[in-house]
Short mmCIF file of C-alpha atoms in Angstrom, two decimals:
data_model
loop_
_atom_site.label_atom_id
_atom_site.label_comp_id
_atom_site.label_asym_id
_atom_site.label_seq_id
_atom_site.Cartn_x
_atom_site.Cartn_y
_atom_site.Cartn_z
CA MET F 805 -9.74 4.72 -32.76
CA SER F 806 -12.32 7.03 -34.29
CA GLY F 807 -11.69 9.84 -31.81
CA THR F 808 -12.69 11.15 -28.42
CA ALA F 809 -16.24 10.35 -27.38
CA ASP F 810 -18.04 12.92 -25.26
CA MET F 811 -18.69 10.45 -22.49
CA ILE F 812 -17.34 9.24 -19.18
CA TYR F 813 -16.99 5.55 -18.43
CA LEU F 814 -18.18 4.50 -14.97
CA TYR F 815 -16.94 1.23 -13.48
CA ASP F 816 -16.88 -0.61 -10.15
CA ALA F 817 -13.25 0.27 -9.25
CA SER F 818 -12.05 -3.33 -9.72
CA PHE F 819 -9.13 -4.24 -11.97
CA GLU F 820 -11.41 -6.50 -14.01
CA GLY F 821 -13.91 -3.66 -14.32
CA PHE F 822 -11.23 -1.35 -15.65
CA LEU F 823 -10.03 -3.92 -18.19
CA THR F 824 -13.65 -4.24 -19.35
CA CYS F 825 -13.58 -0.48 -19.98
CA VAL F 826 -10.44 -0.95 -22.08
CA TYR F 827 -12.18 -3.69 -24.06
CA ASP F 828 -15.22 -1.51 -24.80
CA CYS F 829 -12.99 1.42 -25.72
CA VAL F 830 -11.01 -0.63 -28.25
CA TYR F 831 -13.86 -2.63 -29.78
CA ASN F 832 -16.34 0.25 -29.87
CA ARG F 833 -13.61 2.51 -31.24
CA GLU F 834 -14.37 5.31 -28.82
CA MET F 835 -12.06 7.22 -26.49
CA PRO F 836 -13.79 8.38 -23.29
CA VAL F 837 -12.86 11.70 -21.75
CA ASP F 838 -12.45 9.97 -18.40
CA ILE F 839 -12.85 6.64 -16.59
CA ILE F 840 -13.95 6.92 -12.97
CA CYS F 841 -15.37 4.78 -10.20
CA ALA F 842 -19.17 4.85 -10.23
CA ASP F 843 -19.24 5.62 -6.50
CA ASP F 844 -17.19 8.79 -7.10
CA ALA F 845 -19.25 10.04 -10.05
CA GLN F 846 -20.41 13.67 -9.96
CA PRO F 847 -22.97 15.46 -12.17
CA SER F 848 -21.30 16.25 -15.48
CA MET F 849 -21.98 17.85 -18.84
CA PHE F 850 -20.71 14.66 -20.46
CA LEU F 851 -22.76 11.54 -21.01
CA GLN F 852 -21.96 8.93 -18.37
CA LYS F 853 -21.84 5.33 -19.54
CA ASN F 854 -21.93 2.55 -16.96
CA ILE F 855 -19.60 -0.32 -17.88
CA GLU F 856 -20.57 -3.64 -16.31
CA THR F 857 -17.63 -5.83 -15.31
CA ASP F 858 -17.19 -8.78 -17.65
CA ASN F 859 -14.51 -11.22 -16.53
CA GLU F 860 -14.22 -12.77 -19.98
CA LYS F 861 -13.57 -9.41 -21.62
CA ALA F 862 -11.14 -8.51 -18.85
CA ALA F 863 -9.21 -11.76 -19.33
CA ARG F 864 -8.96 -11.17 -23.07
CA VAL F 865 -7.53 -7.70 -22.53
CA TYR F 866 -5.02 -8.80 -19.89
CA GLU F 867 -3.85 -11.75 -21.99
CA SER F 868 -3.36 -9.44 -24.97
CA ILE F 869 -0.87 -7.21 -23.14
CA PRO F 870 2.12 -9.63 -22.98
CA ARG F 871 1.22 -10.93 -26.43
CA LYS F 872 1.02 -7.54 -28.19
CA ILE F 873 3.40 -5.53 -26.00
CA CYS F 874 5.43 -7.56 -23.47
CA GLY F 875 5.18 -9.25 -20.10
CA GLU F 876 6.72 -6.27 -18.31
CA ALA F 877 3.91 -4.10 -19.66
CA ALA F 878 1.31 -6.29 -17.95
CA GLU F 879 3.16 -5.94 -14.63
CA LEU F 880 3.44 -2.18 -15.14
CA VAL F 881 -0.29 -1.87 -15.83
CA ARG F 882 -1.21 -3.75 -12.66
CA ALA F 883 1.22 -1.69 -10.56
CA VAL F 884 -0.10 1.63 -11.84
CA PHE F 885 -3.68 0.51 -11.24
CA LEU F 886 -2.77 -0.09 -7.57
CA SER F 887 -1.08 3.30 -7.32
CA CYS F 888 -2.57 6.59 -6.18
CA ALA F 889 -1.75 8.39 -9.45
CA ALA F 890 -4.31 10.97 -10.52
CA GLN F 891 -6.54 9.71 -13.36
CA LYS F 892 -4.60 6.45 -13.39
CA GLU F 893 -7.27 4.78 -15.54
CA MET F 894 -6.72 7.21 -18.41
CA LEU F 895 -2.93 6.95 -17.96
CA ILE F 896 -3.12 3.19 -18.40
CA LEU F 897 -5.59 3.37 -21.28
CA ARG F 898 -3.41 5.78 -23.27
CA PHE F 899 -0.34 3.63 -22.54
CA LEU F 900 -2.10 0.47 -23.74
CA LEU F 901 -3.30 2.11 -26.94
CA LEU F 902 0.26 3.27 -27.62
CA GLY F 903 1.59 -0.20 -26.81
CA TYR F 904 -0.88 -1.89 -29.14
CA ARG F 905 0.43 0.33 -31.93
CA ARG F 906 4.16 0.25 -31.14
CA GLY F 907 4.60 -3.11 -29.43
CA ALA F 908 7.43 -3.66 -26.92
CA GLN F 909 9.11 -0.49 -28.17
CA ALA F 910 6.56 1.52 -26.17
CA MET F 911 8.28 0.46 -22.95
CA TYR F 912 11.41 2.38 -23.94
CA LEU F 913 9.75 5.66 -24.97
CA LEU F 914 10.66 7.17 -21.61
CA SER F 915 10.03 10.77 -22.65
CA ASN F 916 6.64 10.01 -24.20
CA PRO F 917 3.82 11.70 -22.24
CA ASP F 918 1.86 8.44 -22.32
CA VAL F 919 4.75 6.41 -20.88
CA ALA F 920 6.67 8.62 -18.43
CA PRO F 921 3.75 9.02 -15.96
CA MET F 922 3.37 5.23 -15.87
CA TYR F 923 6.92 4.71 -14.62
CA SER F 924 6.55 7.60 -12.18
CA ALA F 925 3.41 6.05 -10.66
CA GLU F 926 5.05 2.62 -10.44
CA ARG F 927 8.12 4.11 -8.77
CA HIS F 928 5.97 5.91 -6.18
CA LEU F 929 4.12 2.68 -5.38
CA LYS F 930 7.24 0.55 -5.03
CA ASN F 931 9.07 3.17 -2.97
CA GLU F 932 6.19 3.14 -0.51
CA VAL F 933 6.21 -0.66 -0.42
CA HIS F 934 9.94 -0.59 0.33
CA LEU F 935 9.45 1.84 3.22
CA LEU F 936 6.49 0.01 4.71
CA LEU F 937 8.30 -3.32 4.75
CA GLY F 938 10.48 -1.71 7.40
CA PHE F 939 7.95 0.57 9.07
CA VAL F 940 5.15 -1.92 9.81
CA ARG F 941 4.81 -2.43 13.57
CA PHE F 942 2.95 -5.51 14.80
CA SER F 943 1.30 -5.82 18.20
CA ASP F 944 0.62 -9.14 19.91
CA TYR F 945 -3.05 -9.79 20.73
CA GLY F 946 -2.58 -13.36 21.89
CA GLU F 947 -3.84 -15.43 18.97
CA VAL F 948 -2.80 -12.99 16.27
CA LEU F 949 -0.29 -10.26 15.44
CA ALA F 950 -1.91 -7.10 14.11
CA ALA F 951 -0.69 -3.92 12.43
CA VAL F 952 -2.43 -0.88 10.98
CA ILE F 953 -1.04 1.15 8.07
CA HIS F 954 -2.13 4.31 6.21
CA PRO F 955 -0.48 4.14 2.76
CA LYS F 956 -1.25 6.37 -0.21
CA ASN F 957 -1.03 3.44 -2.64
CA PHE F 958 -2.70 0.03 -2.36
CA VAL F 959 0.42 -1.81 -1.25
CA LEU F 960 -0.94 -5.00 0.36
CA PRO F 961 -0.50 -7.22 -2.74
CA TYR F 962 3.19 -6.28 -2.83
CA MET F 963 3.67 -6.87 0.90
CA GLN F 964 1.92 -10.24 0.99
CA THR F 965 4.80 -12.52 -0.03
CA HIS F 966 7.33 -10.79 2.23
CA PHE F 967 5.32 -11.07 5.44
CA VAL F 968 4.00 -14.56 4.74
CA LYS F 969 7.58 -15.79 4.39
CA ARG F 970 8.73 -13.85 7.44
CA PHE F 971 5.90 -14.91 9.76
CA MET F 972 4.89 -18.25 8.31
CA CYS F 973 4.52 -19.76 11.79
CA GLU F 974 2.30 -16.93 13.08
CA ASN F 975 -1.22 -15.71 12.42
CA PHE F 976 -1.32 -12.03 11.49
CA ILE F 977 -3.38 -9.24 9.98
CA ILE F 978 -2.23 -6.00 8.35
CA TYR F 979 -5.09 -3.54 8.06
CA ASP F 980 -4.97 -0.76 5.46
CA GLU F 981 -7.26 1.87 6.95
CA VAL F 982 -7.07 4.11 3.88
CA HIS F 983 -8.22 1.52 1.34
CA LYS F 984 -10.39 -0.44 3.78
CA ALA F 985 -8.65 -3.74 3.12
CA ALA F 986 -6.70 -6.27 5.15
CA LEU F 987 -4.00 -8.83 4.50
CA VAL F 988 -4.97 -11.82 6.62
CA TYR F 989 -2.71 -14.82 7.24
CA TYR F 990 -4.27 -17.65 9.25
CA ASN F 991 -3.50 -21.37 9.39
CA ALA F 992 -0.90 -21.08 6.61
CA HIS F 993 -3.35 -19.38 4.23
CA SER F 994 -3.15 -15.73 3.19
CA GLU F 995 -5.79 -13.55 1.59
CA ILE F 996 -6.48 -9.87 0.96
CA ILE F 997 -10.05 -9.00 1.92
CA SER F 998 -12.23 -5.90 2.00
CA LEU F 999 -12.78 -4.67 5.54
CA ASP F 1000 -14.62 -1.48 6.43
CA ALA F 1001 -13.21 -1.28 9.95
CA LEU F 1002 -11.00 -3.21 12.32
CA THR F 1003 -11.68 -3.16 16.05
CA LEU F 1004 -8.76 -4.56 18.00
CA PRO F 1005 -9.14 -6.09 21.48
CA PRO F 1006 -7.46 -4.49 24.52
CA LEU F 1007 -3.70 -4.86 24.62
CA LEU F 1008 -2.24 -7.65 26.72
CA GLU F 1009 -0.16 -6.55 29.70
CA ASP F 1010 2.92 -8.17 28.17
CA GLU F 1011 2.34 -6.22 24.96
CA LYS F 1012 2.11 -2.94 26.86
CA GLU F 1013 5.42 -3.77 28.50
CA TYR F 1014 7.09 -4.58 25.20
CA ARG F 1015 5.76 -1.36 23.68
CA ALA F 1016 7.21 0.66 26.53
CA MET F 1017 10.54 -1.16 26.30
CA TRP F 1018 10.71 -0.65 22.54
CA ALA F 1019 10.06 3.08 22.94
CA ALA F 1020 12.67 3.22 25.71
CA PHE F 1021 15.22 1.37 23.58
CA TYR F 1022 14.57 3.72 20.66
CA LYS F 1023 15.21 6.78 22.83
CA THR F 1024 18.17 5.31 24.69
CA ILE F 1025 20.23 4.50 21.60
CA ALA F 1026 19.70 7.96 20.09
CA ILE F 1027 22.74 10.26 20.06
CA THR F 1028 21.36 13.63 21.15
CA ALA F 1029 24.26 15.61 19.69
CA ARG F 1030 23.61 14.13 16.26
CA GLU F 1031 19.86 14.60 16.08
CA ASN F 1032 18.82 15.92 12.68
CA PRO F 1033 15.02 16.19 12.31
CA ARG F 1034 15.16 17.11 8.63
CA CYS F 1035 17.37 14.14 7.75
CA ARG F 1036 15.19 11.90 9.88
CA MET F 1037 12.06 12.91 7.97
CA THR F 1038 13.86 12.27 4.68
CA HIS F 1039 14.45 8.63 5.61
CA CYS F 1040 11.27 8.22 7.66
CA PRO F 1041 8.53 10.56 6.34
CA LYS F 1042 6.31 11.97 9.04
CA ARG F 1043 3.12 10.52 7.57
CA TYR F 1044 4.27 7.05 8.68
CA TRP F 1045 4.83 8.05 12.29
CA GLN F 1046 1.24 7.46 13.43
CA ASP F 1047 1.74 3.72 12.86
CA MET F 1048 5.20 3.47 14.41
CA LEU F 1049 5.11 2.73 18.12
CA GLU F 1050 8.43 4.37 18.91
CA VAL F 1051 7.47 7.78 17.50
CA ARG F 1052 3.71 7.82 17.93
CA PRO F 1053 2.73 10.97 19.89
CA GLU F 1054 1.10 9.09 22.76
CA LEU F 1055 4.34 7.15 23.31
CA ASP F 1056 6.47 10.29 23.27
CA LYS F 1057 6.57 10.45 27.04
CA THR F 1058 9.33 8.51 28.73
CA PRO F 1059 7.86 5.08 29.59
CA LYS F 1060 8.23 3.66 33.05
CA LEU F 1061 8.06 -0.01 33.98
CA ASP F 1062 7.50 -1.67 37.32
CA ASP F 1063 10.15 -4.35 37.82
CA GLY F 1064 8.35 -5.76 40.85
CA ASN F 1065 10.30 -3.72 43.39
CA ASN F 1066 10.54 -0.19 42.12
CA VAL F 1067 9.92 1.97 39.04
CA ILE F 1068 12.67 2.18 36.43
CA SER F 1069 12.90 5.36 34.36
CA ALA F 1070 13.95 4.91 30.75
CA LYS F 1071 15.90 8.14 30.93
CA THR F 1072 18.44 6.61 33.28
CA GLY F 1073 17.68 2.91 33.09
CA TYR F 1074 20.63 1.47 31.17
CA GLU F 1075 19.51 -2.01 32.19
CA LEU F 1076 16.13 -1.30 30.62
CA SER F 1077 17.73 -0.48 27.27
CA LEU F 1078 19.65 -3.75 27.37
CA LEU F 1079 16.46 -5.62 28.17
CA ALA F 1080 14.70 -3.90 25.29
CA MET F 1081 17.54 -4.83 22.93
CA GLU F 1082 17.20 -8.48 23.89
CA ASN F 1083 13.49 -8.43 23.17
CA THR F 1084 13.38 -6.51 19.88
CA ALA F 1085 13.18 -9.78 17.98
CA LYS F 1086 9.61 -10.10 19.21
CA LEU F 1087 8.50 -6.91 17.48
#
């Protein structure tokens, strides 16, 4: 590497586009000051160089990672690229350049400033995946189950296998409103697609009932004397609450259901909590 070039690489935000940037950096022997998505580019004192995505170059770079470093390095690179780490492109580039020099040993340089942030970003991504596997709440819209999430990292690729195995007999969609993407599973085929917006149909009456019962069940089993808001937010961070039916603000009021004869209040309806418990498998 001849040194830092006074230029910024612009790319299309795809993984293949980023790997093309790595290819040009290595083979042109120039180190950009930054690599950013072309759509996010701002006027700068540095020269801005647009890097066109080349799938052949990208494939060569990705195939070189397990060969020159190790297979775990390739997985780490992909995970960090899907993370929300600041300047993740430069983090990965510096890590790869170190790995090309040091080989598999680079994976164990945990205090190295070019390695430590990689593991930190991967850990943040996978922790969020772990939480969301439990926090996703589906609603039944008749022909499909649907859920909306607002993650910091792009987690859908890591959630795909879990939910396909869990709901292989259903059709479902998980919409990531932050990254404008959706995991769609239909007729035994799953795919992650770009989606600018998702407009859901009106809720079915049965679904409204199940939502109310689930919220009632959640409140009924709580032990008031042991409530600990701080501990609760440690295990269930507040930023996830907007997508969780049982704690969403609009469901905070005590739900009431008409059983055909009279109105049952969840505050005193022990039978309602039992009914909710029997039906939680649907959610």
